[in-house]
PDB file of C-alpha atoms in Angstrom:
ATOM      1  CA  MET A   1     -18.558 -28.974  13.908  1.00  0.00           C
ATOM      2  CA  PRO A   2     -14.847 -28.946  14.754  1.00  0.00           C
ATOM      3  CA  GLN A   3     -13.780 -27.776  18.217  1.00  0.00           C
ATOM      4  CA  TYR A   4     -10.937 -25.201  18.015  1.00  0.00           C
ATOM      5  CA  ARG A   5      -8.838 -24.762  21.166  1.00  0.00           C
ATOM      6  CA  ARG A   6      -6.518 -21.849  21.533  1.00  0.00           C
ATOM      7  CA  ALA A   7      -3.142 -22.246  23.117  1.00  0.00           C
ATOM      8  CA  TYR A   8      -2.672 -20.015  26.172  1.00  0.00           C
ATOM      9  CA  THR A   9       0.824 -19.558  27.566  1.00  0.00           C
ATOM     10  CA  PRO A  10       1.263 -17.368  30.686  1.00  0.00           C
ATOM     11  CA  GLY A  11       3.688 -14.546  29.816  1.00  0.00           C
ATOM     12  CA  GLY A  12       3.714 -15.740  26.201  1.00  0.00           C
ATOM     13  CA  THR A  13       3.992 -13.684  22.963  1.00  0.00           C
ATOM     14  CA  VAL A  14       1.149 -14.102  20.497  1.00  0.00           C
ATOM     15  CA  PHE A  15       0.665 -13.013  16.949  1.00  0.00           C
ATOM     16  CA  LEU A  16      -2.938 -11.891  16.345  1.00  0.00           C
ATOM     17  CA  THR A  17      -4.887 -10.959  13.270  1.00  0.00           C
ATOM     18  CA  LEU A  18      -8.151  -9.076  13.680  1.00  0.00           C
ATOM     19  CA  VAL A  19     -10.304  -8.571  10.502  1.00  0.00           C
ATOM     20  CA  THR A  20     -13.085  -6.151   9.885  1.00  0.00           C
ATOM     21  CA  TYR A  21     -16.596  -7.481   8.947  1.00  0.00           C
ATOM     22  CA  ASN A  22     -16.745  -8.295   5.255  1.00  0.00           C
ATOM     23  CA  ARG A  23     -13.203  -6.815   4.997  1.00  0.00           C
ATOM     24  CA  ASP A  24     -14.710  -3.321   5.115  1.00  0.00           C
ATOM     25  CA  PRO A  25     -11.765  -0.832   4.897  1.00  0.00           C
ATOM     26  CA  ILE A  26     -12.781   1.087   8.013  1.00  0.00           C
ATOM     27  CA  PHE A  27      -9.066   1.859   8.835  1.00  0.00           C
ATOM     28  CA  ALA A  28      -8.596   3.688   5.451  1.00  0.00           C
ATOM     29  CA  ASN A  29     -10.260   6.588   7.388  1.00  0.00           C
ATOM     30  CA  SER A  30      -7.417   7.988   9.540  1.00  0.00           C
ATOM     31  CA  GLN A  31      -9.860   9.159  12.198  1.00  0.00           C
ATOM     32  CA  ASN A  32     -10.817   5.549  12.839  1.00  0.00           C
ATOM     33  CA  ILE A  33      -7.139   4.789  13.517  1.00  0.00           C
ATOM     34  CA  VAL A  34      -7.243   7.543  16.147  1.00  0.00           C
ATOM     35  CA  TYR A  35     -10.270   5.738  17.685  1.00  0.00           C
ATOM     36  CA  LEU A  36      -8.532   2.377  17.500  1.00  0.00           C
ATOM     37  CA  ARG A  37      -5.399   3.787  19.242  1.00  0.00           C
ATOM     38  CA  SER A  38      -7.575   5.208  22.005  1.00  0.00           C
ATOM     39  CA  ALA A  39      -9.416   1.872  22.432  1.00  0.00           C
ATOM     40  CA  VAL A  40      -6.015   0.080  22.657  1.00  0.00           C
ATOM     41  CA  ALA A  41      -4.776   2.577  25.284  1.00  0.00           C
ATOM     42  CA  ALA A  42      -7.974   2.136  27.352  1.00  0.00           C
ATOM     43  CA  MET A  43      -7.803  -1.669  27.131  1.00  0.00           C
ATOM     44  CA  ARG A  44      -4.086  -1.665  28.092  1.00  0.00           C
ATOM     45  CA  SER A  45      -4.897   0.482  31.133  1.00  0.00           C
ATOM     46  CA  GLU A  46      -7.430  -2.173  32.221  1.00  0.00           C
ATOM     47  CA  MET A  47      -5.342  -5.183  31.375  1.00  0.00           C
ATOM     48  CA  PRO A  48      -1.647  -4.305  30.930  1.00  0.00           C
ATOM     49  CA  PHE A  49       0.611  -6.080  28.389  1.00  0.00           C
ATOM     50  CA  GLU A  50       3.333  -5.099  25.879  1.00  0.00           C
ATOM     51  CA  ILE A  51       2.600  -4.398  22.210  1.00  0.00           C
ATOM     52  CA  THR A  52       5.735  -5.846  20.713  1.00  0.00           C
ATOM     53  CA  ALA A  53       4.775  -4.953  17.161  1.00  0.00           C
ATOM     54  CA  ALA A  54       1.710  -3.855  15.224  1.00  0.00           C
ATOM     55  CA  VAL A  55       0.426  -2.828  11.843  1.00  0.00           C
ATOM     56  CA  ILE A  56      -2.924  -1.302  10.921  1.00  0.00           C
ATOM     57  CA  LEU A  57      -4.089  -2.048   7.404  1.00  0.00           C
ATOM     58  CA  PRO A  58      -7.431  -0.741   5.930  1.00  0.00           C
ATOM     59  CA  ASP A  59      -9.341  -3.906   6.607  1.00  0.00           C
ATOM     60  CA  HIS A  60      -7.326  -5.854   9.208  1.00  0.00           C
ATOM     61  CA  LEU A  61      -4.767  -5.545  12.019  1.00  0.00           C
ATOM     62  CA  HIS A  62      -1.730  -7.581  13.077  1.00  0.00           C
ATOM     63  CA  PHE A  63      -0.295  -7.528  16.553  1.00  0.00           C
ATOM     64  CA  LEU A  64       2.463  -9.141  18.400  1.00  0.00           C
ATOM     65  CA  TRP A  65       1.430  -8.935  22.157  1.00  0.00           C
ATOM     66  CA  THR A  66       3.616 -10.037  25.073  1.00  0.00           C
ATOM     67  CA  LEU A  67       1.546 -10.791  28.123  1.00  0.00           C
ATOM     68  CA  PRO A  68       2.652 -10.348  31.766  1.00  0.00           C
ATOM     69  CA  PRO A  69       4.371 -13.381  33.416  1.00  0.00           C
ATOM     70  CA  ASN A  70       1.285 -14.751  35.207  1.00  0.00           C
ATOM     71  CA  ASP A  71      -1.338 -13.814  32.564  1.00  0.00           C
ATOM     72  CA  ARG A  72      -2.327 -15.725  29.502  1.00  0.00           C
ATOM     73  CA  ASP A  73      -5.694 -14.208  28.552  1.00  0.00           C
ATOM     74  CA  TYR A  74      -5.207 -12.472  25.150  1.00  0.00           C
ATOM     75  CA  SER A  75      -8.783 -13.440  24.132  1.00  0.00           C
ATOM     76  CA  LYS A  76     -10.218 -11.216  26.833  1.00  0.00           C
ATOM     77  CA  ARG A  77      -8.089  -8.340  25.583  1.00  0.00           C
ATOM     78  CA  VAL A  78      -9.062  -8.857  21.951  1.00  0.00           C
ATOM     79  CA  GLY A  79     -12.778  -8.945  22.966  1.00  0.00           C
ATOM     80  CA  ARG A  80     -12.355  -5.767  25.057  1.00  0.00           C
ATOM     81  CA  LEU A  81     -10.495  -3.990  22.240  1.00  0.00           C
ATOM     82  CA  LYS A  82     -13.287  -4.831  19.769  1.00  0.00           C
ATOM     83  CA  VAL A  83     -15.977  -3.598  22.236  1.00  0.00           C
ATOM     84  CA  LEU A  84     -14.163  -0.364  22.966  1.00  0.00           C
ATOM     85  CA  PHE A  85     -13.501   0.428  19.372  1.00  0.00           C
ATOM     86  CA  THR A  86     -17.086  -0.378  18.286  1.00  0.00           C
ATOM     87  CA  ARG A  87     -18.406   1.819  21.112  1.00  0.00           C
ATOM     88  CA  SER A  88     -16.251   4.712  19.828  1.00  0.00           C
ATOM     89  CA  LEU A  89     -17.919   4.400  16.405  1.00  0.00           C
ATOM     90  CA  ARG A  90     -21.340   4.009  17.931  1.00  0.00           C
ATOM     91  CA  GLY A  91     -20.836   7.274  19.941  1.00  0.00           C
ATOM     92  CA  ARG A  92     -20.087   9.112  16.712  1.00  0.00           C
ATOM     93  CA  GLN A  93     -23.023   7.568  14.819  1.00  0.00           C
ATOM     94  CA  ALA A  94     -20.529   5.929  12.468  1.00  0.00           C
ATOM     95  CA  LEU A  95     -21.491   2.238  12.785  1.00  0.00           C
ATOM     96  CA  PRO A  96     -22.259   0.256   9.626  1.00  0.00           C
ATOM     97  CA  GLN A  97     -25.949  -0.279   9.112  1.00  0.00           C
ATOM     98  CA  ARG A  98     -28.077  -3.370   8.289  1.00  0.00           C
ATOM     99  CA  VAL A  99     -26.910  -5.643  11.057  1.00  0.00           C
ATOM    100  CA  SER A 100     -28.153  -9.243  10.451  1.00  0.00           C
ATOM    101  CA  LEU A 101     -30.440 -11.052  12.870  1.00  0.00           C
ATOM    102  CA  SER A 102     -27.663 -13.520  13.769  1.00  0.00           C
ATOM    103  CA  ARG A 103     -25.224 -10.652  14.596  1.00  0.00           C
ATOM    104  CA  ARG A 104     -27.933  -8.830  16.641  1.00  0.00           C
ATOM    105  CA  LYS A 105     -28.599 -12.056  18.518  1.00  0.00           C
ATOM    106  CA  HIS A 106     -24.883 -12.213  19.450  1.00  0.00           C
ATOM    107  CA  ARG A 107     -24.895  -8.556  20.322  1.00  0.00           C
ATOM    108  CA  GLU A 108     -22.496  -7.848  17.426  1.00  0.00           C
ATOM    109  CA  SER A 109     -22.351  -4.999  14.955  1.00  0.00           C
ATOM    110  CA  ASN A 110     -20.934  -4.940  11.359  1.00  0.00           C
ATOM    111  CA  VAL A 111     -17.520  -3.749  12.543  1.00  0.00           C
ATOM    112  CA  TRP A 112     -15.454  -6.930  13.252  1.00  0.00           C
ATOM    113  CA  GLN A 113     -15.406 -10.543  12.074  1.00  0.00           C
ATOM    114  CA  ARG A 114     -16.723 -12.632  14.839  1.00  0.00           C
ATOM    115  CA  ARG A 115     -13.509 -14.556  15.407  1.00  0.00           C
ATOM    116  CA  PHE A 116      -9.751 -13.691  15.267  1.00  0.00           C
ATOM    117  CA  TRP A 117      -6.703 -15.642  14.329  1.00  0.00           C
ATOM    118  CA  GLU A 118      -3.848 -16.271  16.786  1.00  0.00           C
ATOM    119  CA  HIS A 119      -0.493 -17.928  16.880  1.00  0.00           C
ATOM    120  CA  THR A 120       1.567 -18.475  20.022  1.00  0.00           C
ATOM    121  CA  ILE A 121       5.214 -17.608  19.355  1.00  0.00           C
ATOM    122  CA  ALA A 122       7.356 -20.684  19.919  1.00  0.00           C
ATOM    123  CA  ASP A 123      10.932 -19.371  19.859  1.00  0.00           C
ATOM    124  CA  GLU A 124      13.226 -16.555  18.601  1.00  0.00           C
ATOM    125  CA  LEU A 125      13.181 -17.645  14.953  1.00  0.00           C
ATOM    126  CA  ASP A 126       9.274 -17.736  15.071  1.00  0.00           C
ATOM    127  CA  LEU A 127       9.286 -14.309  16.554  1.00  0.00           C
ATOM    128  CA  ALA A 128      11.654 -12.919  13.905  1.00  0.00           C
ATOM    129  CA  ASN A 129       9.502 -14.491  11.053  1.00  0.00           C
ATOM    130  CA  HIS A 130       6.306 -12.875  12.491  1.00  0.00           C
ATOM    131  CA  PHE A 131       8.039  -9.556  12.997  1.00  0.00           C
ATOM    132  CA  ASP A 132       9.000  -9.616   9.306  1.00  0.00           C
ATOM    133  CA  TYR A 133       5.536 -10.818   8.175  1.00  0.00           C
ATOM    134  CA  LEU A 134       3.781  -8.074  10.090  1.00  0.00           C
ATOM    135  CA  HIS A 135       6.086  -5.280   8.901  1.00  0.00           C
ATOM    136  CA  TYR A 136       6.089  -6.356   5.295  1.00  0.00           C
ATOM    137  CA  ASN A 137       2.358  -6.841   5.157  1.00  0.00           C
ATOM    138  CA  PRO A 138       1.483  -3.369   3.702  1.00  0.00           C
ATOM    139  CA  VAL A 139       3.852  -4.233   0.831  1.00  0.00           C
ATOM    140  CA  LYS A 140       2.253  -7.637   0.367  1.00  0.00           C
ATOM    141  CA  HIS A 141      -1.172  -6.046   0.086  1.00  0.00           C
ATOM    142  CA  GLY A 142       0.032  -3.513  -2.421  1.00  0.00           C
ATOM    143  CA  LEU A 143      -0.543  -0.463  -0.239  1.00  0.00           C
ATOM    144  CA  VAL A 144       3.045   0.710  -0.507  1.00  0.00           C
ATOM    145  CA  GLN A 145       6.160  -0.451  -2.283  1.00  0.00           C
ATOM    146  CA  PHE A 146       8.500  -0.537   0.703  1.00  0.00           C
ATOM    147  CA  PRO A 147       7.892  -1.062   4.488  1.00  0.00           C
ATOM    148  CA  HIS A 148       9.245   2.308   5.551  1.00  0.00           C
ATOM    149  CA  GLN A 149       6.446   4.037   3.532  1.00  0.00           C
ATOM    150  CA  TRP A 150       3.624   2.697   5.771  1.00  0.00           C
ATOM    151  CA  GLN A 151       3.028   4.955   8.719  1.00  0.00           C
ATOM    152  CA  TYR A 152       0.550   2.779  10.542  1.00  0.00           C
ATOM    153  CA  SER A 153       3.120   0.273  11.794  1.00  0.00           C
ATOM    154  CA  SER A 154       5.644  -0.226  14.478  1.00  0.00           C
ATOM    155  CA  PHE A 155       8.415  -0.391  11.815  1.00  0.00           C
ATOM    156  CA  TYR A 156      10.060   2.873  12.800  1.00  0.00           C
ATOM    157  CA  ARG A 157      10.011   1.949  16.496  1.00  0.00           C
ATOM    158  CA  CYS A 158      11.826  -1.235  15.531  1.00  0.00           C
ATOM    159  CA  VAL A 159      14.365   0.771  13.544  1.00  0.00           C
ATOM    160  CA  GLN A 160      15.020   2.955  16.554  1.00  0.00           C
ATOM    161  CA  ARG A 161      15.481  -0.158  18.664  1.00  0.00           C
ATOM    162  CA  GLY A 162      18.014  -1.640  16.148  1.00  0.00           C
ATOM    163  CA  ILE A 163      15.768  -4.558  15.095  1.00  0.00           C
ATOM    164  CA  TYR A 164      15.698  -3.358  11.498  1.00  0.00           C
ATOM    165  CA  ASP A 165      17.790  -1.058   9.337  1.00  0.00           C
ATOM    166  CA  ARG A 166      15.655   1.760   7.973  1.00  0.00           C
ATOM    167  CA  ASP A 167      16.072   0.357   4.409  1.00  0.00           C
ATOM    168  CA  TRP A 168      14.944  -3.225   5.361  1.00  0.00           C
ATOM    169  CA  GLY A 169      12.929  -4.645   2.479  1.00  0.00           C
ATOM    170  CA  CYS A 170      13.711  -1.556   0.469  1.00  0.00           C
ATOM    171  CA  ARG A 171      15.366  -1.008  -2.827  1.00  0.00           C
ATOM    172  CA  CYS A 172      14.740   2.807  -3.024  1.00  0.00           C
ATOM    173  CA  ASP A 173      17.497   4.161  -0.750  1.00  0.00           C
ATOM    174  CA  GLY A 174      14.869   5.586   1.565  1.00  0.00           C
ATOM    175  CA  LYS A 175      13.283   7.673  -1.141  1.00  0.00           C
ATOM    176  CA  GLN A 176       9.606   7.579  -2.049  1.00  0.00           C
ATOM    177  CA  PRO A 177       9.247   6.528  -5.720  1.00  0.00           C
ATOM    178  CA  ASP A 178       7.540   8.858  -8.103  1.00  0.00           C
ATOM    179  CA  GLY A 179       3.820   8.171  -8.734  1.00  0.00           C
ATOM    180  CA  LEU A 180       3.113   6.477  -5.402  1.00  0.00           C
ATOM    181  CA  ALA A 181      -0.053   7.861  -4.003  1.00  0.00           C
ATOM    182  CA  ILE A 182      -2.522   6.139  -1.628  1.00  0.00           C
ATOM    183  CA  GLU A 183      -5.739   8.084  -1.195  1.00  0.00           C
ATOM    184  CA  GLY A 184      -6.123   9.336   2.360  1.00  0.00           C
ATOM    185  CA  VAL A 185      -2.793   8.061   3.595  1.00  0.00           C
ATOM    186  CA  ASN A 186      -0.076  10.368   4.672  1.00  0.00           C
ATOM    187  CA  MET A 187       3.160   8.757   3.474  1.00  0.00           C
ATOM    188  CA  GLY A 188       5.447  11.088   5.404  1.00  0.00           C
ATOM    189  CA  GLU A 189       7.364  10.084   8.477  1.00  0.00           C
TER     190      GLU A 189
END
């Protein structure tokens, strides 16, 4: 079995992908996004860091996190985030049922995939590429036609900071095209 070693850089910026178990679209339910945001806030109060960018899609999340100068432990934060979010579902009796023996043995539920994907940002070009990837991801997955239409993203915060123009990746002049409807997703700003 291959041995995977993660790169840990004190004060580094890391791109993360967390995926739900069996790609279950648990974040299609907007209340679960509220629980996720609460879990992120609780985890950040325990272990501070900066969320540089983020997007929440129905079955996975992408983050760019920048750690404090003498801290390199993003894995601990990811684990804590998963635990806090899962507990919020458990407390509301909303956990998926039929947990396998293997997952029970590892004290896991059917909320998250066991592992997560990470990439340590190497330089400014790498950071810019991951910013673009993250913010264009809802379009890539066919959830919207233009990045500004997806409300569960840091896109508008990046527009406010001057990182993007509001019409970045857009050919609609800021207008929502006719016929675009995503069930359960508020497309307004």
